[in-house]
Short mmCIF file of C-alpha atoms in Angstrom, two decimals:
data_model
loop_
_atom_site.label_atom_id
_atom_site.label_comp_id
_atom_site.label_asym_id
_atom_site.label_seq_id
_atom_site.Cartn_x
_atom_site.Cartn_y
_atom_site.Cartn_z
CA MET A 7 81.81 14.10 -19.91
CA ALA A 8 79.74 11.46 -18.02
CA PRO A 9 79.90 11.60 -14.74
CA PRO A 10 81.07 8.72 -12.68
CA ARG A 11 79.57 5.52 -11.83
CA ASN A 12 80.34 5.35 -7.79
CA ARG A 13 79.54 8.85 -6.48
CA ARG A 14 80.71 8.91 -2.32
CA PRO A 15 78.11 10.20 -0.10
CA GLY A 16 80.51 13.02 0.27
CA PHE A 17 78.73 15.15 -3.07
CA SER A 18 75.14 14.62 -1.14
CA ARG A 19 74.37 16.73 1.44
CA ARG A 20 70.70 14.97 2.26
CA ALA A 21 72.86 12.19 1.49
CA GLN A 22 75.42 12.76 4.56
CA TYR A 23 71.99 12.86 6.53
CA GLY A 24 70.66 9.51 5.47
CA LEU A 25 73.70 7.98 6.27
CA PHE A 26 74.19 9.58 10.16
CA LEU A 27 70.51 9.29 10.72
CA GLY A 28 70.75 5.35 10.29
CA TYR A 29 73.48 5.25 12.02
CA VAL A 30 71.94 7.14 15.10
CA GLY A 31 69.09 4.68 14.65
CA LEU A 32 71.65 1.45 14.12
CA VAL A 33 73.08 2.98 17.90
CA GLY A 34 70.29 3.48 19.25
CA GLY A 35 68.65 0.15 18.53
CA ALA A 36 71.30 -1.42 19.60
CA LEU A 37 71.21 0.39 22.95
CA ILE A 38 67.64 -0.19 23.72
CA ALA A 39 67.74 -3.70 23.41
CA THR A 40 71.30 -3.85 25.08
CA ALA A 41 69.22 -2.04 28.11
CA LEU A 42 66.06 -3.76 28.23
CA LEU A 43 68.11 -6.98 27.83
CA LEU A 44 69.90 -6.01 31.20
CA LEU A 45 66.44 -4.32 32.37
CA SER A 46 65.14 -8.18 32.14
CA THR A 47 68.06 -9.47 33.41
CA PHE A 48 68.66 -8.10 36.26
CA ASN A 49 64.97 -6.49 37.33
CA PRO A 50 62.01 -8.44 36.25
CA PRO A 51 59.32 -6.22 37.61
CA ALA A 52 60.61 -2.84 35.71
CA PHE A 53 61.23 -4.91 32.66
CA ALA A 54 57.19 -5.84 33.30
CA ALA A 55 55.98 -2.30 33.40
CA VAL A 56 57.93 -1.63 29.94
CA ARG A 57 56.63 -3.97 28.37
CA GLY A 58 53.30 -3.20 29.41
CA ALA A 59 53.54 0.17 28.44
CA PHE A 60 54.61 -0.63 25.03
CA ALA A 61 51.73 -3.25 24.72
CA GLU A 62 49.39 -0.34 25.96
CA VAL A 63 50.89 2.18 22.89
CA THR A 64 50.92 -0.57 20.42
CA THR A 65 48.19 -2.28 20.94
CA PRO A 66 45.37 -0.09 19.80
CA ILE A 67 47.83 0.39 16.13
CA SER A 68 48.35 -3.58 15.49
CA SER A 69 43.73 -3.53 15.66
CA GLY A 70 43.43 -0.83 13.81
CA PHE A 71 45.87 -2.75 11.80
CA ALA A 72 44.72 -6.36 12.40
CA TRP A 73 40.51 -4.71 11.74
CA VAL A 74 41.68 -3.45 8.30
CA ARG A 75 43.08 -6.47 7.72
CA SER A 76 40.04 -8.54 8.54
CA GLY A 77 37.94 -6.45 6.44
CA ILE A 78 40.14 -6.02 3.47
CA ALA A 79 40.55 -10.05 3.44
CA GLY A 80 36.49 -10.24 4.15
CA VAL A 81 35.43 -8.37 1.03
CA PRO A 82 35.74 -10.88 -1.84
CA GLU A 83 33.57 -13.52 1.03
CA GLY A 84 31.17 -10.29 0.91
CA VAL A 85 30.58 -10.24 -2.37
CA GLY A 86 29.96 -13.79 -2.83
CA SER A 87 27.45 -13.87 0.67
CA TYR A 88 25.51 -10.69 -1.37
CA PHE A 89 25.78 -12.41 -4.30
CA ASN A 90 24.14 -15.78 -2.94
CA VAL A 91 22.34 -13.66 -0.54
CA ARG A 92 20.69 -12.29 -3.89
CA ASN A 93 20.91 -15.50 -5.55
CA GLU A 94 18.37 -17.25 -3.06
CA ASN A 95 15.96 -14.35 -2.80
CA ALA A 96 15.17 -14.92 -6.42
CA ARG A 97 14.61 -18.68 -5.68
CA LEU A 98 12.43 -18.35 -2.28
CA LYS A 99 10.30 -15.70 -4.62
CA LYS A 100 9.99 -18.11 -7.76
CA GLN A 101 8.78 -20.94 -4.67
CA LEU A 102 6.67 -18.57 -3.37
CA ALA A 103 5.17 -18.03 -6.99
CA ASP A 104 5.14 -21.50 -7.43
CA ASN A 105 4.09 -22.49 -4.21
CA ASP A 106 0.82 -19.47 -5.29
CA ILE A 107 -0.01 -20.95 -8.51
CA LEU A 108 0.30 -24.49 -6.80
CA VAL A 109 -2.69 -23.11 -3.81
CA SER A 110 -4.94 -21.33 -6.19
CA ARG A 111 -5.47 -24.02 -8.69
CA ALA A 112 -5.96 -26.43 -5.13
CA ARG A 113 -8.85 -23.84 -4.62
CA THR A 114 -10.76 -23.77 -7.70
CA LEU A 115 -10.62 -27.72 -7.99
CA ASN A 116 -11.88 -27.16 -3.72
CA GLN A 117 -14.26 -25.07 -4.87
CA GLU A 118 -15.34 -26.80 -8.62
CA ASN A 119 -15.76 -30.19 -6.22
CA ARG A 120 -17.83 -28.98 -3.66
CA SER A 121 -20.52 -27.22 -6.70
CA LEU A 122 -19.76 -30.94 -8.65
CA ARG A 123 -20.63 -32.90 -5.12
CA GLU A 124 -23.79 -30.50 -4.77
CA LEU A 125 -25.09 -30.94 -8.04
CA LEU A 126 -24.56 -34.78 -7.40
CA LYS A 127 -26.29 -34.22 -4.36
CA LEU A 128 -29.43 -32.77 -5.51
CA ARG A 129 -29.41 -34.94 -9.39
CA ASP A 130 -30.51 -38.36 -6.76
CA ALA A 131 -33.16 -36.60 -5.29
CA THR A 132 -34.06 -35.10 -8.24
CA PRO A 133 -36.06 -37.93 -10.28
CA GLU A 134 -36.88 -35.92 -13.29
CA SER A 135 -33.02 -34.65 -13.86
CA VAL A 136 -31.94 -35.48 -17.33
CA VAL A 137 -28.07 -34.98 -17.41
CA ALA A 138 -25.43 -33.27 -14.91
CA ALA A 139 -23.03 -31.33 -17.26
CA ARG A 140 -20.59 -28.16 -17.50
CA LEU A 141 -21.27 -24.72 -18.59
CA VAL A 142 -18.35 -24.15 -20.96
CA ASN A 143 -19.61 -20.39 -21.25
CA SER A 144 -20.88 -17.52 -20.72
CA SER A 145 -21.78 -13.87 -22.32
CA ILE A 146 -20.70 -12.05 -18.92
CA SER A 147 -20.57 -8.67 -21.02
CA SER A 148 -23.33 -8.72 -23.44
CA THR A 149 -26.36 -7.56 -22.97
CA ARG A 150 -28.08 -10.80 -24.09
CA ARG A 151 -27.00 -13.61 -21.43
CA TYR A 152 -26.99 -16.63 -22.65
CA ALA A 153 -24.20 -19.87 -21.76
CA THR A 154 -23.23 -23.04 -23.98
CA LEU A 155 -23.83 -26.33 -22.00
CA ASN A 156 -21.96 -29.27 -23.36
CA ALA A 157 -24.69 -31.54 -23.18
CA GLY A 158 -27.00 -31.59 -26.24
CA ALA A 159 -29.86 -33.79 -27.54
CA TRP A 160 -28.03 -37.11 -27.18
CA GLN A 161 -27.51 -36.98 -23.65
CA GLY A 162 -31.13 -36.18 -23.24
CA VAL A 163 -31.42 -32.55 -23.70
CA ARG A 164 -34.73 -30.62 -25.43
CA HIS A 165 -35.85 -27.59 -25.95
CA GLY A 166 -37.96 -26.29 -23.13
CA GLN A 167 -36.20 -28.16 -20.58
CA PRO A 168 -34.85 -25.84 -17.45
CA VAL A 169 -31.34 -25.76 -16.09
CA ARG A 170 -30.10 -25.38 -12.65
CA GLN A 171 -27.51 -25.41 -9.76
CA ALA A 172 -27.81 -26.34 -6.04
CA ALA A 173 -28.15 -22.73 -5.08
CA GLY A 174 -30.86 -21.72 -7.51
CA LEU A 175 -32.48 -21.46 -11.34
CA ILE A 176 -29.97 -21.06 -13.85
CA GLY A 177 -32.55 -20.93 -17.07
CA GLN A 178 -34.22 -22.99 -19.63
CA VAL A 179 -32.66 -24.56 -22.90
CA ILE A 180 -33.69 -22.58 -26.13
CA GLU A 181 -31.06 -24.65 -28.92
CA THR A 182 -29.81 -28.13 -29.24
CA SER A 183 -27.51 -29.17 -30.81
CA PRO A 184 -26.09 -33.30 -30.55
CA ASN A 185 -23.79 -32.13 -27.92
CA THR A 186 -24.15 -29.08 -27.13
CA ALA A 187 -27.01 -27.07 -26.01
CA ARG A 188 -27.63 -23.14 -25.55
CA VAL A 189 -29.05 -21.95 -22.36
CA LEU A 190 -30.99 -18.02 -21.84
CA LEU A 191 -30.37 -17.17 -18.12
CA ILE A 192 -32.48 -15.42 -15.91
CA VAL A 193 -30.92 -12.31 -16.05
CA ASP A 194 -31.33 -11.75 -19.97
CA ALA A 195 -34.21 -9.16 -20.66
CA GLU A 196 -35.91 -12.00 -22.44
CA SER A 197 -36.36 -14.10 -20.09
CA ILE A 198 -39.39 -14.06 -17.73
CA VAL A 199 -40.01 -16.67 -14.70
CA PRO A 200 -42.83 -17.12 -12.79
CA VAL A 201 -43.02 -16.79 -9.06
CA ARG A 202 -43.75 -16.79 -5.29
CA ARG A 203 -42.65 -14.95 -1.97
CA THR A 204 -41.61 -17.71 0.10
CA SER A 205 -42.97 -15.58 3.40
CA ASP A 206 -46.62 -15.65 2.03
CA GLY A 207 -46.84 -17.32 -0.88
CA MET A 208 -47.19 -14.15 -2.95
CA PRO A 209 -46.88 -14.36 -6.68
CA ALA A 210 -44.59 -12.25 -9.24
CA ILE A 211 -42.96 -12.42 -11.59
CA ALA A 212 -38.82 -11.82 -12.57
CA SER A 213 -37.27 -10.62 -15.13
CA GLY A 214 -34.31 -10.39 -16.71
CA ARG A 215 -32.42 -6.78 -16.72
CA GLY A 216 -29.61 -8.32 -18.83
CA ASP A 217 -27.16 -6.41 -15.64
CA GLY A 218 -26.75 -9.28 -13.91
CA LEU A 219 -29.75 -8.32 -11.44
CA LEU A 220 -33.61 -8.98 -11.89
CA ASP A 221 -36.98 -7.02 -12.30
CA ILE A 222 -39.84 -8.37 -9.59
CA ARG A 223 -43.29 -7.15 -10.18
CA SER A 224 -46.50 -8.77 -8.41
CA ALA A 225 -48.44 -10.76 -10.12
CA SER A 226 -51.90 -9.69 -8.36
CA VAL A 227 -53.91 -6.63 -9.77
CA ALA A 228 -53.15 -5.56 -6.44
CA THR A 229 -50.20 -2.96 -5.73
CA LEU A 230 -48.23 -5.25 -2.71
CA THR A 231 -44.90 -3.44 -1.35
CA PHE A 232 -41.13 -5.23 -1.46
CA ARG A 233 -38.63 -5.24 1.42
CA PRO A 234 -34.87 -6.01 0.53
CA GLY A 235 -33.95 -9.09 1.84
CA ASP A 236 -37.02 -11.47 0.79
CA THR A 237 -36.99 -14.54 -1.52
CA PHE A 238 -38.88 -15.73 -4.07
CA VAL A 239 -38.23 -19.16 -5.71
CA THR A 240 -40.50 -20.76 -8.42
CA SER A 241 -44.18 -21.13 -8.29
CA GLY A 242 -45.08 -24.46 -11.48
CA THR A 243 -46.88 -21.78 -12.80
CA GLY A 244 -46.90 -22.80 -16.46
CA GLY A 245 -45.44 -25.75 -16.35
CA VAL A 246 -41.73 -25.45 -17.45
CA PHE A 247 -40.13 -24.67 -13.59
CA ALA A 248 -40.99 -27.11 -10.77
CA PRO A 249 -41.53 -25.56 -7.90
CA ASN A 250 -39.63 -24.20 -4.90
CA ILE A 251 -36.46 -23.44 -7.40
CA PRO A 252 -34.55 -20.70 -5.60
CA VAL A 253 -34.34 -17.80 -8.08
CA ALA A 254 -34.51 -14.84 -6.16
CA ARG A 255 -32.70 -12.29 -3.29
CA VAL A 256 -34.23 -8.41 -2.77
CA ILE A 257 -31.22 -6.48 -3.09
CA ARG A 258 -33.58 -2.98 -3.12
CA THR A 259 -36.88 -2.10 -4.22
CA GLN A 260 -38.22 0.96 -6.39
CA ARG A 261 -41.89 1.56 -5.87
CA ASP A 262 -43.51 -0.90 -6.74
CA VAL A 263 -40.69 -2.99 -8.08
CA ALA A 264 -38.31 -5.05 -6.52
CA ILE A 265 -34.06 -5.85 -7.81
CA GLY A 266 -33.16 -8.72 -7.28
CA GLN A 267 -29.86 -10.91 -6.70
CA PRO A 268 -30.25 -14.15 -8.66
CA THR A 269 -29.55 -17.25 -6.14
CA ALA A 270 -27.29 -18.92 -8.32
CA ASN A 271 -24.67 -16.53 -9.86
CA PRO A 272 -24.56 -16.83 -13.64
CA ASP A 273 -21.46 -15.40 -13.72
CA ALA A 274 -19.59 -18.08 -11.88
CA LEU A 275 -21.42 -20.84 -13.64
CA ASP A 276 -19.46 -24.08 -13.69
CA PHE A 277 -21.94 -27.44 -13.41
CA ALA A 278 -25.17 -26.83 -13.81
CA LEU A 279 -28.41 -29.79 -14.43
CA VAL A 280 -31.10 -30.31 -16.38
CA GLN A 281 -34.35 -31.31 -15.57
CA GLN A 282 -37.50 -32.74 -17.53
CA THR A 283 -40.25 -29.54 -17.28
CA PHE A 284 -42.22 -29.51 -14.52
CA LEU A 285 -45.21 -30.37 -16.55
CA PRO A 286 -44.93 -32.43 -19.49
CA PRO A 287 -46.34 -31.18 -22.83
CA PRO A 288 -49.76 -32.12 -24.19
CA ALA A 289 -50.00 -34.92 -26.60
CA PRO A 290 -51.70 -33.39 -29.89
CA SER A 291 -55.11 -34.03 -30.63
CA PRO A 292 -55.74 -36.57 -32.58
CA THR A 293 -56.12 -36.17 -36.20
CA PRO A 294 -59.73 -37.66 -37.33
CA SER A 295 -60.19 -40.05 -40.37
CA PRO A 296 -61.82 -39.26 -43.76
CA SER A 297 -65.05 -40.93 -42.97
CA ALA A 298 -66.09 -43.14 -45.78
CA SER A 299 -68.20 -41.42 -48.44
CA THR A 300 -72.09 -43.07 -48.67
CA ALA A 301 -72.75 -43.80 -51.78
CA PRO A 302 -76.38 -42.12 -52.97
#
């Protein structure tokens, strides 16, 4: 048999206690409300003191609930701010990277413009200049040191002509084509340049080592000493390189041989100036015409 739907509290002691406590709370609340109403009416200062005491008790609890409520309400805003800050950080990093690229390009262009201005100034001051052109590549990693010039026979470049920068001598043209030329750098092992020391005019020979440096040896019979810091320029001997072109500076000495660093760095070449040889090649001797045979 199913239990009845309407069960009175008397069937459950727990329900009886709950109902009793509910009545007690209702009656107690009514009494407290009545007492506070009477107190506020007949004794306002005492009611203010009671109200202050209740405020002292309930304020920390209200503050705690307000902090929890504001924290929960601020969670979505905090999450949104995190993602916004992260996106803004990524955008600023990308902007900095782009700015670094622009600054690097600007520095490169500034360096090229400075080198080109110096080269053009040198060309205007040197009457034997042939053409100013760009060195498009250089064999840096090879033991043989060559460079390619983007000017050739159609621009007046000829075999044997010296190639230089404003800073100093670079090399000598060894091959030409209509629009390109191959340059033997002075640091190549096959390169030999007559030089002289600027301090006393001592003649010497500068030959390439193949590692970016030069060996400088005295051209005289007597053994002469070199000192770090000695500078050497072309002497004009041989008639190929014009005098007083900077070539090298001594960085260390080894007995009677000095190790020199080129004045024009061959690993950082951009533009170069091709010049005429210092002395023109001798004119070919005329071929004697055959004399008429005499009749007997």
